[in-house]
PDB file of C-alpha atoms in Angstrom:
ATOM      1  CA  UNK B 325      52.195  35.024  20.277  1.00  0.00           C
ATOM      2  CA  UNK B 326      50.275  37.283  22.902  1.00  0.00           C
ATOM      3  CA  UNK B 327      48.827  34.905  25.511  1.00  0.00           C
ATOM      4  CA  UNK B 328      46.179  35.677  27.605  1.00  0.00           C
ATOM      5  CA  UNK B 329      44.047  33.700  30.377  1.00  0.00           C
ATOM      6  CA  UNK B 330      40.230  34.014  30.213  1.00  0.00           C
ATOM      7  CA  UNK B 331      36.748  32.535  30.334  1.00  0.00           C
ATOM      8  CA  UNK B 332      35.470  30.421  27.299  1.00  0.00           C
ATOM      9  CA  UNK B 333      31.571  30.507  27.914  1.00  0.00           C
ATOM     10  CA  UNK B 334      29.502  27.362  27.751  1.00  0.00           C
ATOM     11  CA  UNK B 335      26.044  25.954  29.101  1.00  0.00           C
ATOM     12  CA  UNK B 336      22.753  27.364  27.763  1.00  0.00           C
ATOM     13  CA  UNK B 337      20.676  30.507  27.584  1.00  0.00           C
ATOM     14  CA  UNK B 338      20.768  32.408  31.145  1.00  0.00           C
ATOM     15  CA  UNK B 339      22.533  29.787  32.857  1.00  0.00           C
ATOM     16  CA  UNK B 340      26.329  30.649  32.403  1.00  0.00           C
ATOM     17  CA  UNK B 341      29.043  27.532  32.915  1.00  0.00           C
ATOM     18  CA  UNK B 342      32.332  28.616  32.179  1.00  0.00           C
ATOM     19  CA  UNK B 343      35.942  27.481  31.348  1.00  0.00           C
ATOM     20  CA  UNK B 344      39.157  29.197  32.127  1.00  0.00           C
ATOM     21  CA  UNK B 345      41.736  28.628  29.097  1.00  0.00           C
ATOM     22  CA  UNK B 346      44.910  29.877  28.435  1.00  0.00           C
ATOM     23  CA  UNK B 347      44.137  31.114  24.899  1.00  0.00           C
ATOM     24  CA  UNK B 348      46.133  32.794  22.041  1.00  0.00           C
ATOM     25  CA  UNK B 349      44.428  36.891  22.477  1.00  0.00           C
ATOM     26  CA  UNK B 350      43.917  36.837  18.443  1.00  0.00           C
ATOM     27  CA  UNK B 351      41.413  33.659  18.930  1.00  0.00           C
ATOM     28  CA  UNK B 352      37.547  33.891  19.293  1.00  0.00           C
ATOM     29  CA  UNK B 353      35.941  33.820  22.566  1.00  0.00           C
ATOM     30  CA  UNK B 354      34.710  30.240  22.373  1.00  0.00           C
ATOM     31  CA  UNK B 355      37.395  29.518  19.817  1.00  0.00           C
ATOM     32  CA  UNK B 356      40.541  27.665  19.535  1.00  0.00           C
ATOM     33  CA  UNK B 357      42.348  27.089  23.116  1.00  0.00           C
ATOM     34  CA  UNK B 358      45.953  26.496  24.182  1.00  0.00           C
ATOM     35  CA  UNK B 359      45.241  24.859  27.454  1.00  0.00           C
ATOM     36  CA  UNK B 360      41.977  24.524  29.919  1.00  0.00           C
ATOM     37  CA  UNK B 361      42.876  25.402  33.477  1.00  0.00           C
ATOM     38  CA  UNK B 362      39.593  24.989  35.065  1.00  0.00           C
ATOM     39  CA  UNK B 363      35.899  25.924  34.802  1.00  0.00           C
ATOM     40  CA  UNK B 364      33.662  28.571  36.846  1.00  0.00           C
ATOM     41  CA  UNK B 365      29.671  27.929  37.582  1.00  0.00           C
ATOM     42  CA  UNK B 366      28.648  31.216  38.442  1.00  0.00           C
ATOM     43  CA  UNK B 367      24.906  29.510  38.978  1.00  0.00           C
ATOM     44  CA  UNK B 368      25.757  28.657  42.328  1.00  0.00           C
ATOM     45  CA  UNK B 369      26.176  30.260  45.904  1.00  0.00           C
ATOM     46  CA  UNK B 370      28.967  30.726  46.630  1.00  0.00           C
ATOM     47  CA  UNK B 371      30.155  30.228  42.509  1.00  0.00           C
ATOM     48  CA  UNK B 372      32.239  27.075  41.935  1.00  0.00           C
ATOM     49  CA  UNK B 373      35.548  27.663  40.680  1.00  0.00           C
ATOM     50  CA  UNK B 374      37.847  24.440  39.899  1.00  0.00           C
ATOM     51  CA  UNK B 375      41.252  25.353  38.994  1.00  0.00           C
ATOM     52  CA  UNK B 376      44.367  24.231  38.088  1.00  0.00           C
ATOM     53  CA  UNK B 377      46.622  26.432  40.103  1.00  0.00           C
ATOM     54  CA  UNK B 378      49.945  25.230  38.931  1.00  0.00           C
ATOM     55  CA  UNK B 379      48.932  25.599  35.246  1.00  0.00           C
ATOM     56  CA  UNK B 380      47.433  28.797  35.866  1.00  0.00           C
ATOM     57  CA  UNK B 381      50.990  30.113  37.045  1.00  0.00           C
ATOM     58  CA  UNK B 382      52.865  28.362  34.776  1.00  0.00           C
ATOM     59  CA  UNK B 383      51.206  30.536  32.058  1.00  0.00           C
ATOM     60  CA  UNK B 384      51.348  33.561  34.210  1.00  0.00           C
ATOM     61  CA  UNK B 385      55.090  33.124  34.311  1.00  0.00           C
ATOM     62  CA  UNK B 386      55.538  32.708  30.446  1.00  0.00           C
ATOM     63  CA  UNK B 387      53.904  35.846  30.590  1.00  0.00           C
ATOM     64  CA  UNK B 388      49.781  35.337  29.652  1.00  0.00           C
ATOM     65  CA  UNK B 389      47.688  38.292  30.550  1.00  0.00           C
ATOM     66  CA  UNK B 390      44.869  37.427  32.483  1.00  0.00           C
ATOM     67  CA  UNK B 391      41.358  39.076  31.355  1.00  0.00           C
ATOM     68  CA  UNK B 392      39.898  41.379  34.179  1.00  0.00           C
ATOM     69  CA  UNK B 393      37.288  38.412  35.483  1.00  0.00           C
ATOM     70  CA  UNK B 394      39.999  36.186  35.185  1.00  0.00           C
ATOM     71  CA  UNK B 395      42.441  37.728  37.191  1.00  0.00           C
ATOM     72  CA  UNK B 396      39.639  37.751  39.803  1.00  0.00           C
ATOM     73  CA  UNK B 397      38.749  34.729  39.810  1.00  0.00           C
ATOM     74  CA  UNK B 398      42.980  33.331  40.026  1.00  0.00           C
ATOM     75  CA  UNK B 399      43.672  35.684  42.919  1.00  0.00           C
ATOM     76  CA  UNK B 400      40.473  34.018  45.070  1.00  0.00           C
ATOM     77  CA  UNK B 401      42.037  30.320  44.291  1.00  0.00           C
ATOM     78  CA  UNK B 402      45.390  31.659  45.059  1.00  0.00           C
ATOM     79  CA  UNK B 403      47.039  31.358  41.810  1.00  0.00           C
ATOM     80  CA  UNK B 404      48.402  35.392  41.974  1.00  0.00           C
ATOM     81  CA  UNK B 405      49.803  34.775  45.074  1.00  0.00           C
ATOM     82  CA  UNK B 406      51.657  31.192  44.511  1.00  0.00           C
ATOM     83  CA  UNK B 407      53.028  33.181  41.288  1.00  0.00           C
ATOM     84  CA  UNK B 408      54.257  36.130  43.472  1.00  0.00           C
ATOM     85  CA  UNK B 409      55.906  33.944  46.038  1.00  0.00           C
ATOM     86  CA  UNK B 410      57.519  32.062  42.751  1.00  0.00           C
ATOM     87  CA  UNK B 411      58.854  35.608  42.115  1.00  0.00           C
ATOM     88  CA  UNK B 412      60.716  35.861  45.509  1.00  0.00           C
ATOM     89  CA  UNK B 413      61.847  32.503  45.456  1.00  0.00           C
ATOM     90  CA  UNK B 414      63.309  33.433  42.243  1.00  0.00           C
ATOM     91  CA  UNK B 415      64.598  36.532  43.318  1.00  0.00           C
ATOM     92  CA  UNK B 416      66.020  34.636  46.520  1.00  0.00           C
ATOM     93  CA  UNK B 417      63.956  36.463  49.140  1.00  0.00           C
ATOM     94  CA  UNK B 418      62.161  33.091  50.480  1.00  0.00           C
ATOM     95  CA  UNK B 419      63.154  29.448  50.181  1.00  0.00           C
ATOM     96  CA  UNK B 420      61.011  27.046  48.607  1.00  0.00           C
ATOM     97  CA  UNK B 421      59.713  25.832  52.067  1.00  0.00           C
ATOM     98  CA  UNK B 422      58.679  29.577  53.324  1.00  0.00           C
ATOM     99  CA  UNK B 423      56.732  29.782  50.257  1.00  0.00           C
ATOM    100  CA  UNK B 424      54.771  26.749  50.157  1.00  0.00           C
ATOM    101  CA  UNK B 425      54.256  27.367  54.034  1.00  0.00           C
ATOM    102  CA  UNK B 426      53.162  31.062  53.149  1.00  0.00           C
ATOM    103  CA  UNK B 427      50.210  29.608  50.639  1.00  0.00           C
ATOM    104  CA  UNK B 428      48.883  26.957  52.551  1.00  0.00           C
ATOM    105  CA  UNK B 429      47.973  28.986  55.749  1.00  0.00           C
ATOM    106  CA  UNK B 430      47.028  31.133  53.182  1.00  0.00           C
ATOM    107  CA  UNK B 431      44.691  28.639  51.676  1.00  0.00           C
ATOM    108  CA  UNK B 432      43.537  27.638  54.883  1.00  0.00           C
ATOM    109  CA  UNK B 433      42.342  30.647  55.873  1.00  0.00           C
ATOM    110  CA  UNK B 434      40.529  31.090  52.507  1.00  0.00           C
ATOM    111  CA  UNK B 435      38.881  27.387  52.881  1.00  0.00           C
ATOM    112  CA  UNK B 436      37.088  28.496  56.166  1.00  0.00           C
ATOM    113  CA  UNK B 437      36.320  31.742  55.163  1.00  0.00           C
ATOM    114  CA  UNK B 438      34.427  30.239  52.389  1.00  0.00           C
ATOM    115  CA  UNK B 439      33.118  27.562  54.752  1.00  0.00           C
ATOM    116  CA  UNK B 440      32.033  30.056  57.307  1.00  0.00           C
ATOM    117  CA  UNK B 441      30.114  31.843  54.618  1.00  0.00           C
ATOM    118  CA  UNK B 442      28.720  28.693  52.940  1.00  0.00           C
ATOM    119  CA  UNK B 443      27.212  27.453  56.883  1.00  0.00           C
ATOM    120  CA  UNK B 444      25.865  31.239  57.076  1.00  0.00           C
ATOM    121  CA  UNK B 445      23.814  30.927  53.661  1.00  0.00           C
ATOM    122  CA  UNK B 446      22.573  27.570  55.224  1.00  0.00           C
ATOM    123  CA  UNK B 447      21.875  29.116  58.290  1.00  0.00           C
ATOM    124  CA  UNK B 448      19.840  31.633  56.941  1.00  0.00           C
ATOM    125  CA  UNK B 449      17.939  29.263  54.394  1.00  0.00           C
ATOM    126  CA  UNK B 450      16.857  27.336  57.452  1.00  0.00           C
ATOM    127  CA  UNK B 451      15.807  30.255  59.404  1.00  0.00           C
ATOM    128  CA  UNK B 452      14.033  31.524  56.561  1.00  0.00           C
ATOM    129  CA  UNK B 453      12.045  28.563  56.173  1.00  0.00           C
ATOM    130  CA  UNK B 454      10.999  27.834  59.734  1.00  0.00           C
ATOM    131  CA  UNK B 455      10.197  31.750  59.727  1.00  0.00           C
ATOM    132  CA  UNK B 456       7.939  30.885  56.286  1.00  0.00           C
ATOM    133  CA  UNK B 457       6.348  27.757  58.505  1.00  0.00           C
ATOM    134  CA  UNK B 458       5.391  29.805  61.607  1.00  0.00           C
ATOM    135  CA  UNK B 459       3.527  32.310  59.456  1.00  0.00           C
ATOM    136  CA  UNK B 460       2.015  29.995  57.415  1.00  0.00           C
ATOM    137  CA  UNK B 461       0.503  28.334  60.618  1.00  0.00           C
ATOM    138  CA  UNK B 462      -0.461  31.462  62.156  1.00  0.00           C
ATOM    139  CA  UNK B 463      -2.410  31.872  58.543  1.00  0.00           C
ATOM    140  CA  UNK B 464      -3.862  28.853  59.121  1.00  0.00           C
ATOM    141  CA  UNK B 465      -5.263  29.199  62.786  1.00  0.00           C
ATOM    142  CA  UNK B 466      -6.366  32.857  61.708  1.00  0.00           C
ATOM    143  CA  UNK B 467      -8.301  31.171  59.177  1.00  0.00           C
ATOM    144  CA  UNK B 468      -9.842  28.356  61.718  1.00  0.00           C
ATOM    145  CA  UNK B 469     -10.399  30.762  64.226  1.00  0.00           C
ATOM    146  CA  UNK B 470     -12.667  33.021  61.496  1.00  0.00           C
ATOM    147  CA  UNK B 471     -14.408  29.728  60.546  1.00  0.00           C
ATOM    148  CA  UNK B 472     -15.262  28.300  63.832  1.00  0.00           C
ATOM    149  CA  UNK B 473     -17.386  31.243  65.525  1.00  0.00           C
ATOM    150  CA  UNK B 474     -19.650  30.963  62.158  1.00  0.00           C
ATOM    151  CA  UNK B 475     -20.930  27.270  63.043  1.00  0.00           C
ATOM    152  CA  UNK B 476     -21.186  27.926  66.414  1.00  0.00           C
ATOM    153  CA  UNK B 477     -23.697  31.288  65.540  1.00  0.00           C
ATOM    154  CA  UNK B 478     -25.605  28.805  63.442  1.00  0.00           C
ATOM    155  CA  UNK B 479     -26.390  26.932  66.316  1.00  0.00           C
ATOM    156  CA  UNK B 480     -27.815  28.794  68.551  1.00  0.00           C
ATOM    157  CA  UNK B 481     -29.924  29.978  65.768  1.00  0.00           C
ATOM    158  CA  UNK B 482     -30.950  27.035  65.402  1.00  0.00           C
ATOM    159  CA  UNK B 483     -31.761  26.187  69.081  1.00  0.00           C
ATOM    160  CA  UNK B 484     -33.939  28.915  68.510  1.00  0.00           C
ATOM    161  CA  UNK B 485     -35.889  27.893  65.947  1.00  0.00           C
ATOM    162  CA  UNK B 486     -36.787  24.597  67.862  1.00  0.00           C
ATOM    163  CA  UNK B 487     -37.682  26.513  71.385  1.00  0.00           C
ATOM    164  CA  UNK B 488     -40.250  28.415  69.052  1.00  0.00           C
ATOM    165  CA  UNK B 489     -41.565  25.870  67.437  1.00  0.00           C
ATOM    166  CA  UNK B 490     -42.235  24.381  70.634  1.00  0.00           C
ATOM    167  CA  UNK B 491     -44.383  27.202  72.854  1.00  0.00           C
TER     168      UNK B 491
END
């Protein structure tokens, strides 16, 4: 039975949620699963992905065929890479201990990439809004500024009137 890892859509119209199954390859999209691995919200920034990493290379070592997305989505968690260094454990290459030490700097380096980018999207969203505020108050003195000098004309228009009215 040809095996293959890939996204099983769910959530509504134009607002994607999705699930990443292991999945017989004769099955319908949103069909009948083998296993769920994880899920991927796509709706936010940066997209969530939640996965099972040891179940995702489980499968990949029983030999399921990732879809295209899918495959991107297990090599930015990690999951190609833990399968690789599986491979050259297997294959005697590494120990057990190099491995494991080879994927968590690994991951490390991934977490604060992701962090670094996350604090940058903050960043800008704050900058953006206290750039939105300034304008917005320059807007508003403009406008104060144009309504002031017409009271003060009607004054003095005023004043003359009454020193008129007076001679």
């Amino acid at each position: 039975m040809p095996v293959k890892i890939r996204l099983q859509r769910h959530g509504k119209k134009g607002k994607p949620y999705y699930w990443i199954v292991a999945a017989d390859a004769r099955s319908k999209r949103d069909g009948k699963y083998l296993e769920k691995l994880g899920a991927y919200n796509p709706n936010t920034n940066p997209a969530t992905i939640d996965l099972n990493v040891d179940g995702a290379v489980k499968w990949l070592q029983n030999g399921a065929q990732p879809t295209d997305t899918a495959k991107a989505l297990l090599s930015y968690k990690g999951a190609l890479l833990k399968n690789h260094l599986a491979g050259g454990v297997r294959k005697g290459a590494l120990t057990e201990e190099q491995a494991e030490e080879k994927f968590n700097a690994w991951l490390e380096e991934k977490t604060a990439k992701v962090q670094a980018k996350a604090d940058g999207l903050s960043q800008a969203e704050a900058k953006a809004k206290a750039d939105e505020l300034a304008a917005e108050k320059a807007v508003n003195e403009a406008r104060i500024a144009a309504a002031a000098p017409v009271v003060e004309e009607e004054a003095p228009a005023e004043e003359a009137e009454a020193s008129n009215e007076e001679e």
